[in-house]
Amino acid sequence: MSDINLEQIKGLSESRNEPAWMTAIREDAFNRLDAIDMPKPDKTRLDRWNFDVTYHAADSTTFDSTDALPAEVKSIIDVEAVENLYVQHNNTPAFLKVDENLAAQGVIIKDIHTAMAEHSDLVQQYFMTEGVKVDEHRLTALHAALLNGGLFIYVPKNVIIESPIQMVVLHDDKDANLFNHLLIVADTGSEVTYVENYLSTVEEAAGQLNVISEVIANDNAKITYGTVDFLAKGFTGHVIRRGIAHKDATIDWSLGLMNDGDTINDNTTYLMGDNSTSNLKTVVVGRGEQKLNFTTQIIQYGKNSVGHILKHGVMKDAASSIFNGIGYIKHGATKADAQQESRVLMLSEKSRGDANPILLIDEDDVTAGHAASAGRVDPMQLFYLMSRGISQAEAERLVIHGFLAPVVNELPIEAVRRQLTDVIEQKVAIK
């Protein structure tokens, strides 16, 4: 799986001035790789996927102001108004801007390595302890061993951050591996909106994508999380986004998953506390010969908890996808509500979409429901639009945008909504 040795792992940790506990996690994870099984995503054979990692130090340029940022980055931020922005250039922390009033309130927004060095105890408390375990499977252990980027956000009790925090990962080194870790902790009564963008400016990649997000909302906290992933073909991707919502807490997700490489996506939210809620909305467009697997779960332990899942996907060419949506109400979660909808549009004879809604109910006094469909563009919708003088290609484009709009419209930054719309247009490219 890797040509990397233990000395390189130690060197990686030393070069980032990491605390001893992180070095120990890296070494232990690396030494146990061969003893830990690979993940087993439903209906997807990973033995045919290439997870080999070649060591590559992607040291890249930094930027001293928003004006100095590349045009591709400027296009997805509000250059004049952005208050909280972190840019990672391949594996290099390249730019950070934080509203000085937030620092005065105790808010921490720092690249993951700096945060480990400067806020060691706080990061150690949450890093791969509550959301994702190091030994969950071989790819999580590999992530812990090779971590080379990411962001740490801590919002203290009762602090409400009005302006979004945005992270942009600019990928322009085709050999770069992205082992990013995002850790968000919203303490009691706090609120934060976070938006991330993964963006390639090279046509093809030769590295590995292994990303983990741990999103923790303590009692009565609210986290809104938006993303647009658009990385190049060639990445073999494994992406985990994991949420933990405690009593009266909310975690809402709006995810535009547009990577061009083969990708496994695991998004799981645990509603641990009473009255906790999560609304998850995802859009996906697959093209070429992509193989995609999306497992989305909301697991409900809390009484009166609410978990809603909406996933819409479009497959074209010979792309194939597995959409597993799982709502799981645990015993004791009385009055819980679990709803989900998974729909896939297939634009060609060779494209495939498999939508599987799953409800697991261990409690009687609950509300639950699901819907799923996989098929072609509705000919009646096309006929209606074409009868009003619209060409077939334009009619199909309008139907697809309408199909994906419920997620696009939820993204909290206008420039990011515009980016996702442009990416959908590019990937669908109906002529």
PDB file of N, CA and C in Angstrom, residues 59-128:
ATOM      1  N   ASP A  59       5.904  20.955  -1.151  1.00  0.00           N
ATOM      2  CA  ASP A  59       6.115  22.294  -0.599  1.00  0.00           C
ATOM      3  C   ASP A  59       5.747  23.322  -1.660  1.00  0.00           C
ATOM      4  N   SER A  60       4.836  24.209  -1.322  1.00  0.00           N
ATOM      5  CA  SER A  60       4.282  25.128  -2.320  1.00  0.00           C
ATOM      6  C   SER A  60       4.361  26.562  -1.831  1.00  0.00           C
ATOM      7  N   THR A  61       4.059  27.485  -2.711  1.00  0.00           N
ATOM      8  CA  THR A  61       4.169  28.901  -2.388  1.00  0.00           C
ATOM      9  C   THR A  61       3.095  29.338  -1.403  1.00  0.00           C
ATOM     10  N   THR A  62       3.408  30.391  -0.654  1.00  0.00           N
ATOM     11  CA  THR A  62       2.454  31.006   0.263  1.00  0.00           C
ATOM     12  C   THR A  62       2.050  32.373  -0.289  1.00  0.00           C
ATOM     13  N   PHE A  63       1.058  32.986   0.355  1.00  0.00           N
ATOM     14  CA  PHE A  63       0.513  34.256  -0.135  1.00  0.00           C
ATOM     15  C   PHE A  63       0.393  35.219   1.048  1.00  0.00           C
ATOM     16  N   ASP A  64       0.759  36.484   0.818  1.00  0.00           N
ATOM     17  CA  ASP A  64       0.776  37.432   1.933  1.00  0.00           C
ATOM     18  C   ASP A  64      -0.461  38.309   2.023  1.00  0.00           C
ATOM     19  N   SER A  65      -1.393  38.152   1.080  1.00  0.00           N
ATOM     20  CA  SER A  65      -2.630  38.933   1.127  1.00  0.00           C
ATOM     21  C   SER A  65      -3.661  38.279   0.216  1.00  0.00           C
ATOM     22  N   THR A  66      -4.909  38.707   0.359  1.00  0.00           N
ATOM     23  CA  THR A  66      -5.941  38.173  -0.539  1.00  0.00           C
ATOM     24  C   THR A  66      -5.688  38.610  -1.975  1.00  0.00           C
ATOM     25  N   ASP A  67      -5.096  39.779  -2.146  1.00  0.00           N
ATOM     26  CA  ASP A  67      -4.792  40.243  -3.505  1.00  0.00           C
ATOM     27  C   ASP A  67      -3.780  39.345  -4.199  1.00  0.00           C
ATOM     28  N   ALA A  68      -2.921  38.687  -3.416  1.00  0.00           N
ATOM     29  CA  ALA A  68      -1.874  37.842  -3.986  1.00  0.00           C
ATOM     30  C   ALA A  68      -2.359  36.431  -4.301  1.00  0.00           C
ATOM     31  N   LEU A  69      -3.571  36.101  -3.924  1.00  0.00           N
ATOM     32  CA  LEU A  69      -4.088  34.757  -4.152  1.00  0.00           C
ATOM     33  C   LEU A  69      -4.279  34.500  -5.648  1.00  0.00           C
ATOM     34  N   PRO A  70      -4.112  33.254  -6.082  1.00  0.00           N
ATOM     35  CA  PRO A  70      -4.349  32.939  -7.500  1.00  0.00           C
ATOM     36  C   PRO A  70      -5.782  33.234  -7.913  1.00  0.00           C
ATOM     37  N   ALA A  71      -5.970  33.479  -9.189  1.00  0.00           N
ATOM     38  CA  ALA A  71      -7.297  33.832  -9.700  1.00  0.00           C
ATOM     39  C   ALA A  71      -8.323  32.741  -9.410  1.00  0.00           C
ATOM     40  N   GLU A  72      -7.901  31.483  -9.456  1.00  0.00           N
ATOM     41  CA  GLU A  72      -8.834  30.382  -9.205  1.00  0.00           C
ATOM     42  C   GLU A  72      -9.380  30.426  -7.787  1.00  0.00           C
ATOM     43  N   VAL A  73      -8.549  30.885  -6.842  1.00  0.00           N
ATOM     44  CA  VAL A  73      -9.004  31.006  -5.450  1.00  0.00           C
ATOM     45  C   VAL A  73      -9.891  32.240  -5.297  1.00  0.00           C
ATOM     46  N   LYS A  74      -9.456  33.340  -5.903  1.00  0.00           N
ATOM     47  CA  LYS A  74     -10.255  34.571  -5.808  1.00  0.00           C
ATOM     48  C   LYS A  74     -11.676  34.368  -6.333  1.00  0.00           C
ATOM     49  N   SER A  75     -11.822  33.497  -7.315  1.00  0.00           N
ATOM     50  CA  SER A  75     -13.143  33.314  -7.928  1.00  0.00           C
ATOM     51  C   SER A  75     -14.147  32.659  -6.987  1.00  0.00           C
ATOM     52  N   ILE A  76     -13.685  32.025  -5.905  1.00  0.00           N
ATOM     53  CA  ILE A  76     -14.616  31.335  -4.999  1.00  0.00           C
ATOM     54  C   ILE A  76     -14.626  31.949  -3.608  1.00  0.00           C
ATOM     55  N   ILE A  77     -14.057  33.143  -3.479  1.00  0.00           N
ATOM     56  CA  ILE A  77     -14.176  33.887  -2.229  1.00  0.00           C
ATOM     57  C   ILE A  77     -14.671  35.292  -2.549  1.00  0.00           C
ATOM     58  N   ASP A  78     -15.145  35.966  -1.537  1.00  0.00           N
ATOM     59  CA  ASP A  78     -15.490  37.377  -1.679  1.00  0.00           C
ATOM     60  C   ASP A  78     -14.269  38.173  -1.217  1.00  0.00           C
ATOM     61  N   VAL A  79     -13.428  38.562  -2.168  1.00  0.00           N
ATOM     62  CA  VAL A  79     -12.132  39.151  -1.836  1.00  0.00           C
ATOM     63  C   VAL A  79     -12.289  40.374  -0.947  1.00  0.00           C
ATOM     64  N   GLU A  80     -13.277  41.198  -1.211  1.00  0.00           N
ATOM     65  CA  GLU A  80     -13.447  42.446  -0.458  1.00  0.00           C
ATOM     66  C   GLU A  80     -14.017  42.215   0.932  1.00  0.00           C
ATOM     67  N   ALA A  81     -14.864  41.203   1.077  1.00  0.00           N
ATOM     68  CA  ALA A  81     -15.611  41.057   2.329  1.00  0.00           C
ATOM     69  C   ALA A  81     -15.171  39.888   3.195  1.00  0.00           C
ATOM     70  N   VAL A  82     -14.365  38.971   2.667  1.00  0.00           N
ATOM     71  CA  VAL A  82     -14.038  37.772   3.436  1.00  0.00           C
ATOM     72  C   VAL A  82     -13.308  38.137   4.730  1.00  0.00           C
ATOM     73  N   GLU A  83     -13.765  37.561   5.831  1.00  0.00           N
ATOM     74  CA  GLU A  83     -13.193  37.878   7.136  1.00  0.00           C
ATOM     75  C   GLU A  83     -12.388  36.725   7.718  1.00  0.00           C
ATOM     76  N   ASN A  84     -12.796  35.496   7.394  1.00  0.00           N
ATOM     77  CA  ASN A  84     -12.149  34.330   7.986  1.00  0.00           C
ATOM     78  C   ASN A  84     -11.829  33.335   6.877  1.00  0.00           C
ATOM     79  N   LEU A  85     -10.546  33.263   6.516  1.00  0.00           N
ATOM     80  CA  LEU A  85     -10.154  32.467   5.357  1.00  0.00           C
ATOM     81  C   LEU A  85      -8.835  31.758   5.633  1.00  0.00           C
ATOM     82  N   TYR A  86      -8.802  30.466   5.312  1.00  0.00           N
ATOM     83  CA  TYR A  86      -7.564  29.699   5.347  1.00  0.00           C
ATOM     84  C   TYR A  86      -7.368  29.057   3.981  1.00  0.00           C
ATOM     85  N   VAL A  87      -6.183  29.233   3.409  1.00  0.00           N
ATOM     86  CA  VAL A  87      -5.847  28.627   2.120  1.00  0.00           C
ATOM     87  C   VAL A  87      -4.698  27.654   2.332  1.00  0.00           C
ATOM     88  N   GLN A  88      -4.905  26.425   1.889  1.00  0.00           N
ATOM     89  CA  GLN A  88      -3.841  25.421   1.888  1.00  0.00           C
ATOM     90  C   GLN A  88      -3.449  25.164   0.442  1.00  0.00           C
ATOM     91  N   HIS A  89      -2.162  25.309   0.153  1.00  0.00           N
ATOM     92  CA  HIS A  89      -1.648  25.144  -1.212  1.00  0.00           C
ATOM     93  C   HIS A  89      -0.957  23.789  -1.279  1.00  0.00           C
ATOM     94  N   ASN A  90      -1.602  22.813  -1.862  1.00  0.00           N
ATOM     95  CA  ASN A  90      -1.160  21.419  -1.793  1.00  0.00           C
ATOM     96  C   ASN A  90      -1.050  21.033  -0.320  1.00  0.00           C
ATOM     97  N   ASN A  91       0.162  20.849   0.216  1.00  0.00           N
ATOM     98  CA  ASN A  91       0.302  20.497   1.642  1.00  0.00           C
ATOM     99  C   ASN A  91       0.802  21.658   2.493  1.00  0.00           C
ATOM    100  N   THR A  92       0.883  22.842   1.925  1.00  0.00           N
ATOM    101  CA  THR A  92       1.474  23.993   2.612  1.00  0.00           C
ATOM    102  C   THR A  92       0.412  24.944   3.142  1.00  0.00           C
ATOM    103  N   PRO A  93       0.450  25.292   4.451  1.00  0.00           N
ATOM    104  CA  PRO A  93      -0.401  26.375   4.950  1.00  0.00           C
ATOM    105  C   PRO A  93       0.031  27.676   4.267  1.00  0.00           C
ATOM    106  N   ALA A  94      -0.835  28.225   3.416  1.00  0.00           N
ATOM    107  CA  ALA A  94      -0.383  29.279   2.508  1.00  0.00           C
ATOM    108  C   ALA A  94      -0.920  30.662   2.868  1.00  0.00           C
ATOM    109  N   PHE A  95      -2.059  30.730   3.549  1.00  0.00           N
ATOM    110  CA  PHE A  95      -2.626  32.034   3.875  1.00  0.00           C
ATOM    111  C   PHE A  95      -3.672  31.858   4.971  1.00  0.00           C
ATOM    112  N   LEU A  96      -3.678  32.779   5.928  1.00  0.00           N
ATOM    113  CA  LEU A  96      -4.680  32.755   6.998  1.00  0.00           C
ATOM    114  C   LEU A  96      -5.100  34.177   7.334  1.00  0.00           C
ATOM    115  N   LYS A  97      -6.407  34.381   7.331  1.00  0.00           N
ATOM    116  CA  LYS A  97      -6.965  35.660   7.748  1.00  0.00           C
ATOM    117  C   LYS A  97      -8.104  35.378   8.718  1.00  0.00           C
ATOM    118  N   VAL A  98      -8.041  35.975   9.916  1.00  0.00           N
ATOM    119  CA  VAL A  98      -9.059  35.755  10.936  1.00  0.00           C
ATOM    120  C   VAL A  98      -9.473  37.099  11.513  1.00  0.00           C
ATOM    121  N   ASP A  99     -10.757  37.291  11.636  1.00  0.00           N
ATOM    122  CA  ASP A  99     -11.299  38.493  12.266  1.00  0.00           C
ATOM    123  C   ASP A  99     -10.693  38.636  13.666  1.00  0.00           C
ATOM    124  N   GLU A 100     -10.042  39.767  13.919  1.00  0.00           N
ATOM    125  CA  GLU A 100      -9.350  39.949  15.200  1.00  0.00           C
ATOM    126  C   GLU A 100     -10.309  39.909  16.388  1.00  0.00           C
ATOM    127  N   ASN A 101     -11.572  40.239  16.168  1.00  0.00           N
ATOM    128  CA  ASN A 101     -12.543  40.180  17.265  1.00  0.00           C
ATOM    129  C   ASN A 101     -12.794  38.738  17.717  1.00  0.00           C
ATOM    130  N   LEU A 102     -12.663  37.794  16.798  1.00  0.00           N
ATOM    131  CA  LEU A 102     -12.863  36.397  17.169  1.00  0.00           C
ATOM    132  C   LEU A 102     -11.740  35.913  18.072  1.00  0.00           C
ATOM    133  N   ALA A 103     -10.509  36.272  17.746  1.00  0.00           N
ATOM    134  CA  ALA A 103      -9.383  35.875  18.587  1.00  0.00           C
ATOM    135  C   ALA A 103      -9.552  36.416  20.001  1.00  0.00           C
ATOM    136  N   ALA A 104     -10.088  37.631  20.121  1.00  0.00           N
ATOM    137  CA  ALA A 104     -10.301  38.231  21.434  1.00  0.00           C
ATOM    138  C   ALA A 104     -11.350  37.476  22.244  1.00  0.00           C
ATOM    139  N   GLN A 105     -12.238  36.773  21.541  1.00  0.00           N
ATOM    140  CA  GLN A 105     -13.270  35.978  22.219  1.00  0.00           C
ATOM    141  C   GLN A 105     -12.833  34.538  22.482  1.00  0.00           C
ATOM    142  N   GLY A 106     -11.610  34.210  22.115  1.00  0.00           N
ATOM    143  CA  GLY A 106     -11.094  32.883  22.379  1.00  0.00           C
ATOM    144  C   GLY A 106     -11.288  31.881  21.258  1.00  0.00           C
ATOM    145  N   VAL A 107     -11.763  32.366  20.096  1.00  0.00           N
ATOM    146  CA  VAL A 107     -11.932  31.478  18.943  1.00  0.00           C
ATOM    147  C   VAL A 107     -10.554  31.106  18.392  1.00  0.00           C
ATOM    148  N   ILE A 108     -10.392  29.835  18.051  1.00  0.00           N
ATOM    149  CA  ILE A 108      -9.141  29.349  17.469  1.00  0.00           C
ATOM    150  C   ILE A 108      -9.406  28.890  16.040  1.00  0.00           C
ATOM    151  N   ILE A 109      -8.693  29.461  15.093  1.00  0.00           N
ATOM    152  CA  ILE A 109      -8.740  29.028  13.686  1.00  0.00           C
ATOM    153  C   ILE A 109      -7.296  28.939  13.220  1.00  0.00           C
ATOM    154  N   LYS A 110      -6.766  27.730  13.160  1.00  0.00           N
ATOM    155  CA  LYS A 110      -5.359  27.548  12.809  1.00  0.00           C
ATOM    156  C   LYS A 110      -5.191  26.264  12.014  1.00  0.00           C
ATOM    157  N   ASP A 111      -4.145  26.242  11.188  1.00  0.00           N
ATOM    158  CA  ASP A 111      -3.874  24.987  10.502  1.00  0.00           C
ATOM    159  C   ASP A 111      -3.631  23.905  11.552  1.00  0.00           C
ATOM    160  N   ILE A 112      -3.922  22.661  11.198  1.00  0.00           N
ATOM    161  CA  ILE A 112      -3.971  21.577  12.172  1.00  0.00           C
ATOM    162  C   ILE A 112      -2.626  21.376  12.870  1.00  0.00           C
ATOM    163  N   HIS A 113      -1.532  21.584  12.170  1.00  0.00           N
ATOM    164  CA  HIS A 113      -0.213  21.349  12.773  1.00  0.00           C
ATOM    165  C   HIS A 113       0.137  22.447  13.772  1.00  0.00           C
ATOM    166  N   THR A 114      -0.135  23.695  13.428  1.00  0.00           N
ATOM    167  CA  THR A 114       0.083  24.794  14.365  1.00  0.00           C
ATOM    168  C   THR A 114      -0.792  24.636  15.591  1.00  0.00           C
ATOM    169  N   ALA A 115      -2.053  24.236  15.383  1.00  0.00           N
ATOM    170  CA  ALA A 115      -2.966  24.029  16.504  1.00  0.00           C
ATOM    171  C   ALA A 115      -2.448  22.949  17.440  1.00  0.00           C
ATOM    172  N   MET A 116      -1.904  21.860  16.880  1.00  0.00           N
ATOM    173  CA  MET A 116      -1.359  20.796  17.731  1.00  0.00           C
ATOM    174  C   MET A 116      -0.202  21.309  18.576  1.00  0.00           C
ATOM    175  N   ALA A 117       0.626  22.169  17.997  1.00  0.00           N
ATOM    176  CA  ALA A 117       1.784  22.692  18.715  1.00  0.00           C
ATOM    177  C   ALA A 117       1.390  23.717  19.772  1.00  0.00           C
ATOM    178  N   GLU A 118       0.401  24.576  19.452  1.00  0.00           N
ATOM    179  CA  GLU A 118       0.064  25.695  20.329  1.00  0.00           C
ATOM    180  C   GLU A 118      -1.103  25.424  21.269  1.00  0.00           C
ATOM    181  N   HIS A 119      -1.937  24.444  20.921  1.00  0.00           N
ATOM    182  CA  HIS A 119      -3.107  24.115  21.751  1.00  0.00           C
ATOM    183  C   HIS A 119      -3.176  22.593  21.915  1.00  0.00           C
ATOM    184  N   SER A 120      -2.068  22.047  22.340  1.00  0.00           N
ATOM    185  CA  SER A 120      -1.881  20.595  22.322  1.00  0.00           C
ATOM    186  C   SER A 120      -2.966  19.844  23.086  1.00  0.00           C
ATOM    187  N   ASP A 121      -3.256  20.242  24.309  1.00  0.00           N
ATOM    188  CA  ASP A 121      -4.217  19.503  25.141  1.00  0.00           C
ATOM    189  C   ASP A 121      -5.610  19.540  24.545  1.00  0.00           C
ATOM    190  N   LEU A 122      -6.001  20.698  24.009  1.00  0.00           N
ATOM    191  CA  LEU A 122      -7.339  20.846  23.438  1.00  0.00           C
ATOM    192  C   LEU A 122      -7.497  19.985  22.193  1.00  0.00           C
ATOM    193  N   VAL A 123      -6.519  20.006  21.303  1.00  0.00           N
ATOM    194  CA  VAL A 123      -6.602  19.192  20.093  1.00  0.00           C
ATOM    195  C   VAL A 123      -6.564  17.708  20.458  1.00  0.00           C
ATOM    196  N   GLN A 124      -5.692  17.324  21.381  1.00  0.00           N
ATOM    197  CA  GLN A 124      -5.588  15.919  21.781  1.00  0.00           C
ATOM    198  C   GLN A 124      -6.896  15.387  22.343  1.00  0.00           C
ATOM    199  N   GLN A 125      -7.653  16.235  23.021  1.00  0.00           N
ATOM    200  CA  GLN A 125      -8.929  15.812  23.612  1.00  0.00           C
ATOM    201  C   GLN A 125      -9.909  15.312  22.565  1.00  0.00           C
ATOM    202  N   TYR A 126      -9.863  15.900  21.361  1.00  0.00           N
ATOM    203  CA  TYR A 126     -10.869  15.601  20.345  1.00  0.00           C
ATOM    204  C   TYR A 126     -10.334  14.858  19.124  1.00  0.00           C
ATOM    205  N   PHE A 127      -9.030  14.876  18.896  1.00  0.00           N
ATOM    206  CA  PHE A 127      -8.471  14.328  17.657  1.00  0.00           C
ATOM    207  C   PHE A 127      -8.600  12.805  17.619  1.00  0.00           C
ATOM    208  N   MET A 128      -9.474  12.326  16.739  1.00  0.00           N
ATOM    209  CA  MET A 128      -9.679  10.901  16.512  1.00  0.00           C
ATOM    210  C   MET A 128      -9.977  10.134  17.807  1.00  0.00           C
TER     211      MET A 128
END
